[in-house]
Every structure is written in C-alpha cells, then in structure tokens.
Coordinates of C-alpha atoms in Angstrom, one line a residue:
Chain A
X1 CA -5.3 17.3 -43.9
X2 CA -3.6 18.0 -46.8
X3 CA -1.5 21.4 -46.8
X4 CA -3.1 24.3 -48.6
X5 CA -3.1 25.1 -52.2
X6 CA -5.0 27.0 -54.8
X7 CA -6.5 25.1 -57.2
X8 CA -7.9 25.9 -61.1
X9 CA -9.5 23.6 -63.2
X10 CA -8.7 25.2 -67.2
X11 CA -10.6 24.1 -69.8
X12 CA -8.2 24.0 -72.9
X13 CA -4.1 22.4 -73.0
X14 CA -3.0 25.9 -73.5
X15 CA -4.4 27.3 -70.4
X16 CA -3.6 24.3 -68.1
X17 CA 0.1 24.7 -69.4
X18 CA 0.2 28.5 -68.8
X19 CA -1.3 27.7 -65.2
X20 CA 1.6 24.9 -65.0
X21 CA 4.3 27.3 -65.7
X22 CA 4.3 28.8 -62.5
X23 CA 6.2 28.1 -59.5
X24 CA 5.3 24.7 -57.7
X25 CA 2.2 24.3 -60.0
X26 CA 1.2 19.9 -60.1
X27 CA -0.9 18.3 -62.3
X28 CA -4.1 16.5 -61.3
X29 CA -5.3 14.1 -63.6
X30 CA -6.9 11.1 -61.1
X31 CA -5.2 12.3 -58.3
X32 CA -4.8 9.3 -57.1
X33 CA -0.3 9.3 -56.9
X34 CA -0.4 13.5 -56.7
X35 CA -2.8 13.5 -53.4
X36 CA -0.7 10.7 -51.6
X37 CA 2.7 12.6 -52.2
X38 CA 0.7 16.2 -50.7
X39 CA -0.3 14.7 -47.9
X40 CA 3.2 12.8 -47.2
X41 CA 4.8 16.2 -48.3
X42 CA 7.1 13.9 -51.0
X43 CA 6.6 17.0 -52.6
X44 CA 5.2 20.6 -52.0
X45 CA 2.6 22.2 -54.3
X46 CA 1.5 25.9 -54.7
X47 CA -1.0 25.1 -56.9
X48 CA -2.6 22.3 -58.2
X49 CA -3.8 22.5 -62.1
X50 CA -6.5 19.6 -62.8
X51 CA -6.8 19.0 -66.6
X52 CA -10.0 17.1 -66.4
X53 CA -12.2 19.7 -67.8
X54 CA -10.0 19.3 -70.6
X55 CA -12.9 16.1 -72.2
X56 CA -10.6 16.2 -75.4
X57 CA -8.3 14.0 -73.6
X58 CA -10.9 11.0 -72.5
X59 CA -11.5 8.6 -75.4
X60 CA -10.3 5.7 -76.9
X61 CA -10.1 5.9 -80.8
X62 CA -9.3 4.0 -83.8
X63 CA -7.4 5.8 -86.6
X64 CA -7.8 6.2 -90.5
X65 CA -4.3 3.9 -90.3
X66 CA -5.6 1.1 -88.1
X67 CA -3.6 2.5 -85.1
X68 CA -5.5 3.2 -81.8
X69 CA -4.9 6.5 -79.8
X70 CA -5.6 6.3 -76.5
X71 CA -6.0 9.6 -74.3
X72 CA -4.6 10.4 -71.4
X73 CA -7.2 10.9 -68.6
X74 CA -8.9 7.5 -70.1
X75 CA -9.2 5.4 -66.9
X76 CA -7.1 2.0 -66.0
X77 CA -10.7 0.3 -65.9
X78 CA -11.5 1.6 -69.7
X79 CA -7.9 0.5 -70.6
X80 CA -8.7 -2.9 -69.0
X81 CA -11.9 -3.4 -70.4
X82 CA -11.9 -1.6 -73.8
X83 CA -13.1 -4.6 -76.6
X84 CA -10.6 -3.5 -79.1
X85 CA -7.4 -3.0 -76.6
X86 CA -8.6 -6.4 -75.3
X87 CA -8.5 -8.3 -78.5
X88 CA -5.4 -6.5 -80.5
X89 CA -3.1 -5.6 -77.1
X90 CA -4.4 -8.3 -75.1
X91 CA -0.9 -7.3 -72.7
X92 CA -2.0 -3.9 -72.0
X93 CA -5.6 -4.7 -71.3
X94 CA -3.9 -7.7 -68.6
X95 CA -1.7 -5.2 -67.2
X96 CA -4.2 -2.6 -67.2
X97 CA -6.9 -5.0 -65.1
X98 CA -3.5 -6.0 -62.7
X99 CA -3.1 -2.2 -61.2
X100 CA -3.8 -1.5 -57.9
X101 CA -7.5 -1.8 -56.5
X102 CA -11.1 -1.5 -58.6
X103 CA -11.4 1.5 -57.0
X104 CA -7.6 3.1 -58.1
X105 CA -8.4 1.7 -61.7
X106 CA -11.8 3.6 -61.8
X107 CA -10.3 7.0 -61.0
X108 CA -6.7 6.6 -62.0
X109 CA -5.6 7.1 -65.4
X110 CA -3.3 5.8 -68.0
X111 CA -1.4 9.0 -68.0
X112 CA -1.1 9.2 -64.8
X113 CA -0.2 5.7 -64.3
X114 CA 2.9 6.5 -66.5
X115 CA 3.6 9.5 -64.9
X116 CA 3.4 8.6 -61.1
X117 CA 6.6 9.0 -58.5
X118 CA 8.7 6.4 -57.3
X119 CA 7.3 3.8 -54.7
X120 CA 10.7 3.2 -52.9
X121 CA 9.9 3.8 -49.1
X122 CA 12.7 5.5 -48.7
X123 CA 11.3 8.3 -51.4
X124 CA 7.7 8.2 -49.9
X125 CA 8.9 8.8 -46.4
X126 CA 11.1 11.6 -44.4
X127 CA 14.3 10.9 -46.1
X128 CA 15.9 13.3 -47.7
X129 CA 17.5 11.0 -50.9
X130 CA 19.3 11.4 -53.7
X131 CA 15.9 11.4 -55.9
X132 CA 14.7 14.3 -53.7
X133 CA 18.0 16.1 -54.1
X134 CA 20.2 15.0 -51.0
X135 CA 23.2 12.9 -50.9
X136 CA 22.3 9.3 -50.5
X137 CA 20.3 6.3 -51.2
X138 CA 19.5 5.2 -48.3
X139 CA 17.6 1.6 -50.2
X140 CA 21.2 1.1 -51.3
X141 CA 22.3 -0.4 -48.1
X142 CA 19.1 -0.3 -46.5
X143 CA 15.9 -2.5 -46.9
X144 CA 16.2 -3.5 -50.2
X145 CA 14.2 -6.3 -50.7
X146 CA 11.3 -4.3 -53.7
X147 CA 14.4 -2.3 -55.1
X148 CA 15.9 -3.2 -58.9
X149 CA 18.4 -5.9 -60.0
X150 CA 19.1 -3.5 -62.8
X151 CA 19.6 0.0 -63.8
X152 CA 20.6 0.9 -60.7
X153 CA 22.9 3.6 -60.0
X154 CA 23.1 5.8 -57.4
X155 CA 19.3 5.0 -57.3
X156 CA 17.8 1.5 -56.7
X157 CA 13.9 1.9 -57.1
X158 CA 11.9 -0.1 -59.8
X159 CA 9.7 1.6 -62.0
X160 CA 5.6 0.7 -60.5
X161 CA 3.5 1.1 -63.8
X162 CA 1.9 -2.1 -64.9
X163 CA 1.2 -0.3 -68.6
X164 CA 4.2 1.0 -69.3
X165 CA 6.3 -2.1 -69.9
X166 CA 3.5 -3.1 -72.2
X167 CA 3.1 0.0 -73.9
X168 CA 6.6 0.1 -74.8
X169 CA 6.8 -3.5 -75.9
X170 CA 4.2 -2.5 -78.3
X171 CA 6.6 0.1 -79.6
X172 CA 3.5 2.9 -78.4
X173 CA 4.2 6.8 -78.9
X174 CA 3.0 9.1 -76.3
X175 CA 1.9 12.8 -77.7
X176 CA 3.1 15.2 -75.4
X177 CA 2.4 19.0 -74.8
X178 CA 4.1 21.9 -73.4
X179 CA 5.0 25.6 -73.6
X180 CA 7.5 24.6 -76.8
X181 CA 4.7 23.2 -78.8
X182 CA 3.9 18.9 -79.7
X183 CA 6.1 16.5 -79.2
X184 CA 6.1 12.9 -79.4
X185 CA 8.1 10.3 -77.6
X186 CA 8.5 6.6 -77.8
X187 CA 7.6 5.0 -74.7
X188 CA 10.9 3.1 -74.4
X189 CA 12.4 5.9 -74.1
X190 CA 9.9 8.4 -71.8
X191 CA 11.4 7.2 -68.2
X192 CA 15.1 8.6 -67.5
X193 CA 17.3 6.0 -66.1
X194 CA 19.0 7.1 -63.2
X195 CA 22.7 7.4 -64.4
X196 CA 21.4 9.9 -66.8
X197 CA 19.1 11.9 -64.5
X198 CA 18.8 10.8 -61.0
X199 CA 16.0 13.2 -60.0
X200 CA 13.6 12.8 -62.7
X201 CA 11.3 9.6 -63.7
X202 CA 10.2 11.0 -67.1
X203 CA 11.2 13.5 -70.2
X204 CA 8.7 15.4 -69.7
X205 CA 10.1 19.3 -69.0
X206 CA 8.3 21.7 -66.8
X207 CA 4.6 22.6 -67.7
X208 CA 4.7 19.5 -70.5
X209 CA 2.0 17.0 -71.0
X210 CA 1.2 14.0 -71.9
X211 CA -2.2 13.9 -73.8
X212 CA -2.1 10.5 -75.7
X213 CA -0.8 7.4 -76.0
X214 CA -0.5 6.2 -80.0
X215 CA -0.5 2.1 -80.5
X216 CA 0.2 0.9 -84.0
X217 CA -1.7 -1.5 -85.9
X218 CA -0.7 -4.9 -84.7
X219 CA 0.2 -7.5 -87.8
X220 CA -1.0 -11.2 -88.3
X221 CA 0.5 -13.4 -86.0
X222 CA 1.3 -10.6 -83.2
X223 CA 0.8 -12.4 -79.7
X224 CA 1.4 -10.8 -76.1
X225 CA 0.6 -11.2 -72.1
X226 CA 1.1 -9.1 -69.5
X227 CA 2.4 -11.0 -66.2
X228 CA 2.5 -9.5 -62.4
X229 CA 4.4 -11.5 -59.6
X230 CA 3.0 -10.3 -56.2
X231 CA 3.5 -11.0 -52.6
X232 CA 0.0 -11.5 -52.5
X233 CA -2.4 -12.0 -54.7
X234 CA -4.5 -8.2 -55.1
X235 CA -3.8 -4.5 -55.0
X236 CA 0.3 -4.7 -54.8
X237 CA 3.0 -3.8 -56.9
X238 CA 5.0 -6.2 -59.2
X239 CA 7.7 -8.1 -57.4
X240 CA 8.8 -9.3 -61.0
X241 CA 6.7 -8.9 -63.9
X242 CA 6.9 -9.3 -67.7
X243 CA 5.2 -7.5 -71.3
X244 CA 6.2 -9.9 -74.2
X245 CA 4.7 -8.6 -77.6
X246 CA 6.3 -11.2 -79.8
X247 CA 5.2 -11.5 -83.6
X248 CA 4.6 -15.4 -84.8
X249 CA 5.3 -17.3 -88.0
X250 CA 4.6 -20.6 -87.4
X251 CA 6.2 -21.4 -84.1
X252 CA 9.1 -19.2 -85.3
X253 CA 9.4 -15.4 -83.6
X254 CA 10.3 -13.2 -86.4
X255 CA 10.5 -10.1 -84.1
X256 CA 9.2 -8.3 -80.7
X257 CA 10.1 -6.9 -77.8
X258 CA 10.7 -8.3 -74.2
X259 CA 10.0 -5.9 -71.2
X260 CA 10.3 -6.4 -67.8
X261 CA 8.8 -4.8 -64.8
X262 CA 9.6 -4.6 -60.8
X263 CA 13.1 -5.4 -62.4
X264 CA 14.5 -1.7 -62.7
X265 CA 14.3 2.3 -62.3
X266 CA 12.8 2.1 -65.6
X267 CA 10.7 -0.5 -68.1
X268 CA 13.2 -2.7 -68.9
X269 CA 13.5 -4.2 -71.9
X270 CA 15.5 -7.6 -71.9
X271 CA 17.5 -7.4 -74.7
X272 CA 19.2 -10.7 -73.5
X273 CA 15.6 -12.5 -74.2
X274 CA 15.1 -10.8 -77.6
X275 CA 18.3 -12.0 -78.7
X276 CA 17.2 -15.6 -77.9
X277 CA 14.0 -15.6 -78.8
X278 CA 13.7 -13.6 -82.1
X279 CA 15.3 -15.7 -85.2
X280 CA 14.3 -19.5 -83.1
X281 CA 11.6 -21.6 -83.1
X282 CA 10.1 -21.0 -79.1
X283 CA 10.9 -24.8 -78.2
X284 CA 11.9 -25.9 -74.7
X285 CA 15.6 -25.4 -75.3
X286 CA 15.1 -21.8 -76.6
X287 CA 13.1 -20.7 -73.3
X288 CA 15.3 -22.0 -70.8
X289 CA 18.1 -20.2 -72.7
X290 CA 15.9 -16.9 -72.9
X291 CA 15.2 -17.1 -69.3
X292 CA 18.8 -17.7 -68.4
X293 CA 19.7 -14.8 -70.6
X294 CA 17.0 -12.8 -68.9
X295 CA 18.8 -12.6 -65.2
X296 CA 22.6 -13.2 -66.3
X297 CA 23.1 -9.7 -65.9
X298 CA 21.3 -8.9 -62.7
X299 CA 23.2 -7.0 -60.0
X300 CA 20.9 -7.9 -57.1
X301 CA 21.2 -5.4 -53.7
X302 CA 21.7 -7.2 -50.5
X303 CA 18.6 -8.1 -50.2
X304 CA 16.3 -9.1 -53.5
X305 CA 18.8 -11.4 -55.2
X306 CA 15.4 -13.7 -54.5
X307 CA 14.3 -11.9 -57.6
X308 CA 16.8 -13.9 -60.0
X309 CA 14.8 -17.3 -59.9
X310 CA 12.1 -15.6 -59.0
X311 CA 12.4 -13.3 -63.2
X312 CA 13.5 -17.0 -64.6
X313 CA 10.8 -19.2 -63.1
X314 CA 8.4 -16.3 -64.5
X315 CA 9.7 -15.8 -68.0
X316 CA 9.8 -19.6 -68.3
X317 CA 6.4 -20.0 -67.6
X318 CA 5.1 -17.0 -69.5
X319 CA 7.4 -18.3 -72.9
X320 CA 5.9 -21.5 -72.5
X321 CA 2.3 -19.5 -72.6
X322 CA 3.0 -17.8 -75.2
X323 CA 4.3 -20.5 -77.2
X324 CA 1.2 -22.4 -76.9
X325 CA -0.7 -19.2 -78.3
Chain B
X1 CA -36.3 -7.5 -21.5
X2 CA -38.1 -4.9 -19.6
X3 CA -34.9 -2.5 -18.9
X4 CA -35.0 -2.8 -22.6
X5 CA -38.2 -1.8 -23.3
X6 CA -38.1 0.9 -20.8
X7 CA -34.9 2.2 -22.2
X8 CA -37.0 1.9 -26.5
X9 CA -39.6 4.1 -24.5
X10 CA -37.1 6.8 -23.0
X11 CA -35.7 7.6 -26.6
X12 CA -39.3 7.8 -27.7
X13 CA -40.1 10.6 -25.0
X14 CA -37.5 12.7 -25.3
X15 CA -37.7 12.0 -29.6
X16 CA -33.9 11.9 -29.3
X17 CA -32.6 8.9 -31.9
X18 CA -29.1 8.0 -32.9
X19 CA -29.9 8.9 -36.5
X20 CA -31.9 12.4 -35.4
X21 CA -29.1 12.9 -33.5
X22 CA -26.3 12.4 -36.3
X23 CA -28.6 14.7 -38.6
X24 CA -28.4 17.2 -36.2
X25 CA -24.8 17.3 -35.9
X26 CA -24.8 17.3 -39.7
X27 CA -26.5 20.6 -39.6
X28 CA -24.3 21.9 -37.0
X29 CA -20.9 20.8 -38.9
X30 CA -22.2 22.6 -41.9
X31 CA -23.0 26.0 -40.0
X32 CA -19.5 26.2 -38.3
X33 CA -18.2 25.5 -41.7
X34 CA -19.4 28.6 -42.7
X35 CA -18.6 30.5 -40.3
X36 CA -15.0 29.3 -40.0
X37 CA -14.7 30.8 -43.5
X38 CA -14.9 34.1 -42.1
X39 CA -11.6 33.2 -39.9
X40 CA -10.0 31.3 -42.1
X41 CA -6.3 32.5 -42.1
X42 CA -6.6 31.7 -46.2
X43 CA -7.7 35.6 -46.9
X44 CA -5.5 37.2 -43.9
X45 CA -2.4 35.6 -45.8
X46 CA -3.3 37.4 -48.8
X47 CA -4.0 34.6 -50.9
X48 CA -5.3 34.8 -54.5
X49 CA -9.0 33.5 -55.0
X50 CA -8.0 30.1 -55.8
X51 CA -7.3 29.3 -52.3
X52 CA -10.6 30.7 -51.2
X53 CA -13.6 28.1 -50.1
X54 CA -15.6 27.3 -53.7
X55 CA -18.6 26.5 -54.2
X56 CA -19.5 23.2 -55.7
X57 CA -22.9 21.3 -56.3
X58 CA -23.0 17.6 -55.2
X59 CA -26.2 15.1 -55.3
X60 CA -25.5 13.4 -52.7
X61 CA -28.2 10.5 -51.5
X62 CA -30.4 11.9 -53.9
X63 CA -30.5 15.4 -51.8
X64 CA -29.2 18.1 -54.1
X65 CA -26.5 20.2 -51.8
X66 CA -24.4 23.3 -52.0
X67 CA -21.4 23.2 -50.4
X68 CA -18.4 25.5 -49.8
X69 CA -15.2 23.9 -49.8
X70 CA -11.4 24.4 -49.8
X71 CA -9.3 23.3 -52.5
X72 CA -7.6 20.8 -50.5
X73 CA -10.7 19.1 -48.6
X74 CA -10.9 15.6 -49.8
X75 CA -14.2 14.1 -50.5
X76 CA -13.9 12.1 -47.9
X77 CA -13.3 15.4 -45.0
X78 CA -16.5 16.9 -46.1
X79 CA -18.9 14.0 -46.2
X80 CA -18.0 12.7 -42.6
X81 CA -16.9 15.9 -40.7
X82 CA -19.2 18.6 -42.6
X83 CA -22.0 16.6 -43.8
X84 CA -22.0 13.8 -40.6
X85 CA -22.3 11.1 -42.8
X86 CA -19.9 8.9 -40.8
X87 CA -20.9 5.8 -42.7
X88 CA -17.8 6.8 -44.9
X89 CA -14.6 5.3 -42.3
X90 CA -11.5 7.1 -41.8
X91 CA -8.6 4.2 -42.2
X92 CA -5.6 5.5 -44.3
X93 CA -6.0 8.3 -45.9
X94 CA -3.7 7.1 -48.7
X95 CA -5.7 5.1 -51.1
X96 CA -4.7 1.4 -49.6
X97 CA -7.6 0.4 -47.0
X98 CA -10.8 1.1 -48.6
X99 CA -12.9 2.0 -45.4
X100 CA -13.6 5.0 -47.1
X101 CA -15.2 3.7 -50.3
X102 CA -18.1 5.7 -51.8
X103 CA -19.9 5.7 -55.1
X104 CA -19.0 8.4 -57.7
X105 CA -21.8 8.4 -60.4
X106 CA -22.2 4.9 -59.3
X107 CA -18.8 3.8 -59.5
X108 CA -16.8 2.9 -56.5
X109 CA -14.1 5.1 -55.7
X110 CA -11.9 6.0 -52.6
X111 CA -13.0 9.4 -50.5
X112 CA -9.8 10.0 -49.2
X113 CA -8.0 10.3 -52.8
X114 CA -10.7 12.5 -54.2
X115 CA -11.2 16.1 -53.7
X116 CA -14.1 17.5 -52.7
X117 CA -13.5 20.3 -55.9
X118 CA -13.3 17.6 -58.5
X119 CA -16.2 15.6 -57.6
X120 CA -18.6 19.1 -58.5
X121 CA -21.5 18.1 -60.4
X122 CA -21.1 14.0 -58.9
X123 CA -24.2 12.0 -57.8
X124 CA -22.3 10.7 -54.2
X125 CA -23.9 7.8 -52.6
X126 CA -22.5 6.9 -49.1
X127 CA -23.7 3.8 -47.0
X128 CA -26.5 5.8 -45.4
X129 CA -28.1 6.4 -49.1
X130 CA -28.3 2.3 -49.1
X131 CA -30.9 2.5 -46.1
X132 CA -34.6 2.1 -47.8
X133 CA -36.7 4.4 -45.0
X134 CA -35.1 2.4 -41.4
X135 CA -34.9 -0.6 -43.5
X136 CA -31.6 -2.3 -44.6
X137 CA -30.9 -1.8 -48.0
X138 CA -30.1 -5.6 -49.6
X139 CA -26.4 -5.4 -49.4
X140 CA -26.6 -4.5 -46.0
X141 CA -29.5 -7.2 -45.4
X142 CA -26.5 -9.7 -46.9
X143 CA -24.1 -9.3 -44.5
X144 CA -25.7 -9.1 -41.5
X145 CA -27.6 -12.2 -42.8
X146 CA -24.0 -13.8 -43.2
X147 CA -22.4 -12.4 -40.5
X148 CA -19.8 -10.1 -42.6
X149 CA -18.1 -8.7 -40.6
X150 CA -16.3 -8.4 -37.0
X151 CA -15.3 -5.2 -35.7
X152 CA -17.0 -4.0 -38.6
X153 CA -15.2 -0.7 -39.2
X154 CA -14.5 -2.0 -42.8
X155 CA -17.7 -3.1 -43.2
X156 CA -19.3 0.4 -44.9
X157 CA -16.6 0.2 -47.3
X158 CA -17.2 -2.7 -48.0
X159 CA -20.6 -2.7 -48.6
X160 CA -20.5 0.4 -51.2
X161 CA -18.1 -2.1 -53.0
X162 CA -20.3 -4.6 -53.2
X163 CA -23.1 -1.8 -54.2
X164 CA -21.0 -0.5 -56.8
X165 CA -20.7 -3.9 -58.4
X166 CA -24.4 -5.2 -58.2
X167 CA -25.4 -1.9 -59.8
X168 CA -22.8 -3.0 -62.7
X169 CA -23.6 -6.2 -63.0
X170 CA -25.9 -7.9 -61.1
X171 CA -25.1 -11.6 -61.7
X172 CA -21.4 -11.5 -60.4
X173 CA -19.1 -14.9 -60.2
X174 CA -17.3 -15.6 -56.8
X175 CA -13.8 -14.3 -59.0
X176 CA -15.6 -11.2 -60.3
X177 CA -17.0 -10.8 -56.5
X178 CA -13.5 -11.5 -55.0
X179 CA -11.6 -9.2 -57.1
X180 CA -14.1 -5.8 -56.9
X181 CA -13.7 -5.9 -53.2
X182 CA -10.2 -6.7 -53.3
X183 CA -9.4 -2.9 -52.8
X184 CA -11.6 -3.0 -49.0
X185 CA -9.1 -4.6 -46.6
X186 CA -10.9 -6.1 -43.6
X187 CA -8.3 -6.5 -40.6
X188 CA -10.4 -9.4 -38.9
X189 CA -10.2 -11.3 -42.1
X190 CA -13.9 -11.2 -42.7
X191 CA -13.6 -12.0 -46.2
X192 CA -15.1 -15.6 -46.4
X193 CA -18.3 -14.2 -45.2
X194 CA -17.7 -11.1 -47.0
X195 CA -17.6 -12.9 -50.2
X196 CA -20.8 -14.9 -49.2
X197 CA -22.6 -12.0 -48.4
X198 CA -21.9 -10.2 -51.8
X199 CA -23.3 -13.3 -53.5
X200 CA -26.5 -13.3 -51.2
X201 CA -26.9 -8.9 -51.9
X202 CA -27.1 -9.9 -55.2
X203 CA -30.0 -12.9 -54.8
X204 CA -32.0 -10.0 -52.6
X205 CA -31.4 -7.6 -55.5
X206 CA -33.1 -9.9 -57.6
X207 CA -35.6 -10.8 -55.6

C-alpha cells in the first residue's frame, strides 16, 4: 500500500499548476514512473495533482507549417503507432514501440516518458545518494555495470527514455507551462547534466509543465532509426542505444544529429559521429571512423567498459542501415 | 470415482460452491469497506477532503458499481481485496510482472500502476468477465487446450493479454502475439505453449 495522499483531478493548466504549487504536490499523468517511486518512498508526496482531465493535452496534430505537435498525455502506443509519426519520424515511432511492456506503452505517456526519475538502483532503493540529496554515489564504486560511460560526474546513471534521444535528434521543442507563464525548450537541452545540477533530471521549475512536444517538418532526403540494445530481448531498458536523424543527398549526409541512449545522465548527442558523418559520403571507411569516434571518449566505471564495443558494434551496424536507406 | 461423486453431491447439498463462495466474500469485503471508513484515521488527522474515500463509478464485467475509495488504492487493491475478484494476481506491485493485467476500456493495462480514482467512468474487465455462464471463455478454452501454463499464477494475466489483443485484432502473427504478451512474465517459462495457446484463442474466436 501506497502511503496516503490527497488527490485532485483539475480540469484546466491553470488550476493543475496552482494545485502543484503547494508543498510536495506530484504530477500524475500515466502514473506509471510516479506510483512506483510512492510506493518505494523514492520520493514523498502530499498530494498528487492528475492532469488527465485536462483532454486539451491528448492529440496528435499537424500544423498550418507542416510541423506536428504532439501532446503530452498522448500515449507511447499512439506515438508508436500514429501513421504520420510512423512515415515522417520513423525513429520516434521505433523508439516509441521499444518502451517497456504493451501494457506500460498503453497507459504511459510521452510526457511522462521524458519526465520519469532515474533508474539507477541505487536511486530506486534505500540509499540516501547524492541525487536524493546525501553525500555519495554509491553506483560510482558500486555495481556499475547499467551506469554511463559519459557525463558522469558525481552521478553515474543513464538517462531511460527511449523518445527522448529521438526527439532531440529531430531538433523537437517541448511547450512547457508553469506559474511564470509559456515557455519553450529544445529537447537537447530539457535534461540537466549532472555537473550542472546533480539533483534534478529536467528544466522544468516547480509547478511547470510540459504540455507538448513540437516536431518540425522533415525535408526531402531526411532518414532516421531508432536502435535499443537489451539484455534480453522485451520490456528492458537500453543497455546502448542510438537516434540518428541524418538528412541525405545522394549518399552524401549534408546534416543531422547523432544521439545516444543508455550512454549518459542525459540524451547524448555524439558530436564525435556528427563530425564524421556530416560533410562524407556514408561508405565503409566513414562508419568505422564514426563508430571509433563514437566511444573515443568514453570514461567507462569499473564495471560497463563492456559498453565501448558494445556502442561501436551498434553504431556500425545501424550506419550501415541507414546507408542503405 | 465414487468418493468423487459423493464429494460433487456434498457441495450440491449444502449449495456451497467455490464461486458462491468467492461472491460472498465479495459482498463481505465491500461492507467492511464501508464501515472501516467510519474508522479511518484519514478524518481523525484532520485531513482536507481530498484524502477522504471518493466515490467513483466503474463498469466492471458489465455490472455497473459504486465504489468508495481512497486516493491511494490502486486498481488492482479494490478489485481483489474489496470486490473478491482474485482472478487479478498480486506479483510485483511495480509494473514489471504482469500477473495483474486487466482490461481498461478494452485495452490491457497493469492494476497495480493504476489508481482506483483514475480509472472513474472505465469499463474494467477482469479474467472472471471472460467466463461465458460456467463455461470457459475461448482464451481460457486455448490454454487449457494447450496446456499454458504450470503453476499457473501468471496465467490470468496472461490471458487478459491475450484478450486484450484478439479484441484489437483478431488475426495476430506469432511476432505480434509474442510481443503483446511480452509484458506477463511467466516464472515456469510457459511461454511456448503460451504463445500456441494465443494463436488457438484466436481460431475459437473465429469460430
């Protein structure tokens, strides 16, 4: 049994941020990360705000402009199976369909998904960590096999969304609300690396947000995939994983954006690839250099430098995918 | 053979059957829900209405019911322990086992991850609304045809899987089969026959 809270469902943003001003107040979108954490006691709350009555914020739309605005309590199943995100962001739909189980994808949501707390087992169970507020990370020379080979500092955990390395390799926006009015944010930039804010995952401020998720128009010749590395082959989190979004003239890559997952505290986005791939013709030369670029920099912990071959096999194989459209 | 028949006939006399019996526990959960409302230490503590029991309306099995709940009572709590529908399992309580698996508006969905305040207004369908009369529905027909199962404490969960898919698409492949009840784990390792049996609830469905 969970422990006790009050509970109030609003029906408009305004009200569901006045309710989420007050002390310990959560936000229940699926519920599906927030119930987990309550009944671990990850985190306490007071009260818990639910924002689905707010329907304004479950639909997928196309613009005047071409661009597609997602909202936020739209399901990972819609996301995976939406026509249109299927056929012009073929990356997010895969890495939409690779979340979790059928029945997580049904009732989570693709806010939520980039919203949700650290998996670290260190985080989820009774240690007080640095994240939490204490003193230590106790991944850092503990079991440290799922933790990052970058980012990391004085916290080790790898981002778990599937969407968001895609979304920001699609250079998506994400509309955010709160108490100081709209804001928007790209989603490169929405998760806080550790060494600037160690006990926070997002930009979001207190009683903010997120109610969309903007995706520009894709151009002629745009290509991308979406690839999860598992220890086993359903419902798990990335070992390794990888969003390319690479735009095509020929067999030339004019531009795009490389973004890894399981690999960091945050999407990552390989500028090491980028540099290799965008200007070159994706031969066989160019993606064994771009997958040697990819891990050059790794700092592996003690134990997941398995991760280094494990990011270069991957990004091999997923160039040479690409490549062949 | 003959203990057994005497033993059919003892039930019969005394009109005491495992599923009258469940039913009437059912009904007895419900009433000492209400009355522990009136103890509940929620109003003592002085506790603003949210934390009060609310009422919410739920079709579940196609019975329309009133129920009052606490905030914090997952779906899961008050179909097993206030409704006595123990078709839905207990496993982990944290979204990874699937022995818990109902169907939300016909979608499959974990009981243990959803509260009971957020389904309101939700047509719930638990294993026992599968049941046509005392006959097997056809996913349950499937698997004990193709013997799905060992300890079988998955097996409910299982089955609303396979439910919730056939009532999406009725002509599933063995991929589209093995990946909607990839979020059920079965501990025995069932799944070979699991997957058979899904294939076989749709054929009956059909048929």
């Amino acid at each position: 049994m969970m422990p006790n809270f009050s509970y109030i469902r609003p029906e408009s943003l305004q009200e569901a941020i006045t309710h989420l001003g007050s002390a310990d107040a959560r936000l229940h979108a699926g519920g599906t990360d927030l119930l987990p954490c309550l009944r671990d006691q990850v985190f306490d709350a007071k009260k818990v705000v639910s924002i689905n009555g707010i329907n304004d914020l479950r639909s997928i739309q196309e613009t005047e402009d071409g661009s597609l605005r997602i909202g936020a309590l739209t399901t990972i199943t819609e996301v995976a199976e939406n026509p249109l995100i299927r056929e012009r962001y073929a990356a997010l739909a895969q890495a939409a369909a690779e979340v979790a189980s059928p029945q997580l994808r049904h009732q989570g949501t693709i806010g939520g998904n980039l919203c949700q707390k650290p998996r670290c087992w260190y985080y989820r169970g009774e240690f007080h960590c640095l994240r939490k507020g204490g003193k230590i990370c106790y991944a850092k020379g503990g079991e440290n096999q799922f933790h990052c080979i970058f980012g990391g500092k004085g916290c080790y955990i790898v981002h778990p969304s599937d969407t968001a390395p895609p979304l920001a390799a699609f250079a998506a926006k994400i509309n955010i609300v709160g108490p100081k009015g709209k804001r928007t944010v790209e989603a490169a930039v929405f998760h806080v690396e550790p060494s600037k804010d160690v006990t926070r995952e997002t930009v979001l401020e207190p009683a903010e947000i997120v109610t969309e998720i903007l995706l520009p128009r894709p151009l002629q010749g745009l290509r991308s995939s979406y690839r999860k590395v598992r220890a086993r082959q359903a419902w798990d989190f990335a070992l390794a994983g990888v969003a390319l979004v690479l735009q095509f003239q020929g067999n030339k890559v004019t531009k795009g954006r490389v973004v890894l997952c399981g690999a960091a505290p945050v999407p990552w986005r390989s500028y090491e690839v980028e540099k290799v791939v965008i200007g070159s013709a994706l031969d066989d030369a160019t993606i064994s250099r771009a997958a040697a670029a990819a891990v050059k920099n790794a700092k592996p912990l003690e134990k997941n430098d398995y991760k280094i071959p494990l990011f270069q096999g991957m990004l091999e194989e997923e160039l040479q995918k690409i490549k062949n459209g | 053979m003959e203990k057994k028949e005497k033993h059919k006939g003892c039930q019969c006399d005394c009109g005491f059957t495992r599923r009258g019996f469940l039913s009437s526990m059912g009904a007895g959960a419900v009433a000492l829900a209400a009355s522990g409302k009136i103890v509940t230490p929620a109003a003592a503590a002085g506790v603003k209405a949210p934390m009060d029991s609310l009422s919410i309306q739920l079709m579940i099995n196609g019975r329309s019911q009133r129920l009052l709940v606490e905030p914090r009572w997952s779906l899961l709590y008050v179909l097993r322990e206030h409704l006595g529908l123990t078709g839905v399992k207990i496993g982990c309580e944290r979204g990874e086992c699937g022995a818990c698996t109902v169907l939300i508006n016909d979608i499959p969905r974990y009981g243990c991850l959803t509260l009971a305040v957020e389904a309101e207004g939700s047509k719930i369908t638990t294993l026992e609304g599968l049941m046509q009369g005392e006959d097997l529905g056809p996913v349950q027909q499937a698997f004990v045809e193709k013997d799905a199962f060992q300890c079988g404490y998955c097996t409910p969960g299982q089955i609303m899987a396979v439910e919730g898919l056939l009532r999406a698409k009725p002509r599933p492949s063995v991929a589209e089969i093995q990946r909607e009840v990839s979020g059920n784990l079965c501990r025995c390792g069932a799944y070979v026959n699991i997957f058979k049996a899904a294939d076989r609830a749709a054929e009956l469905k059909r048929s």
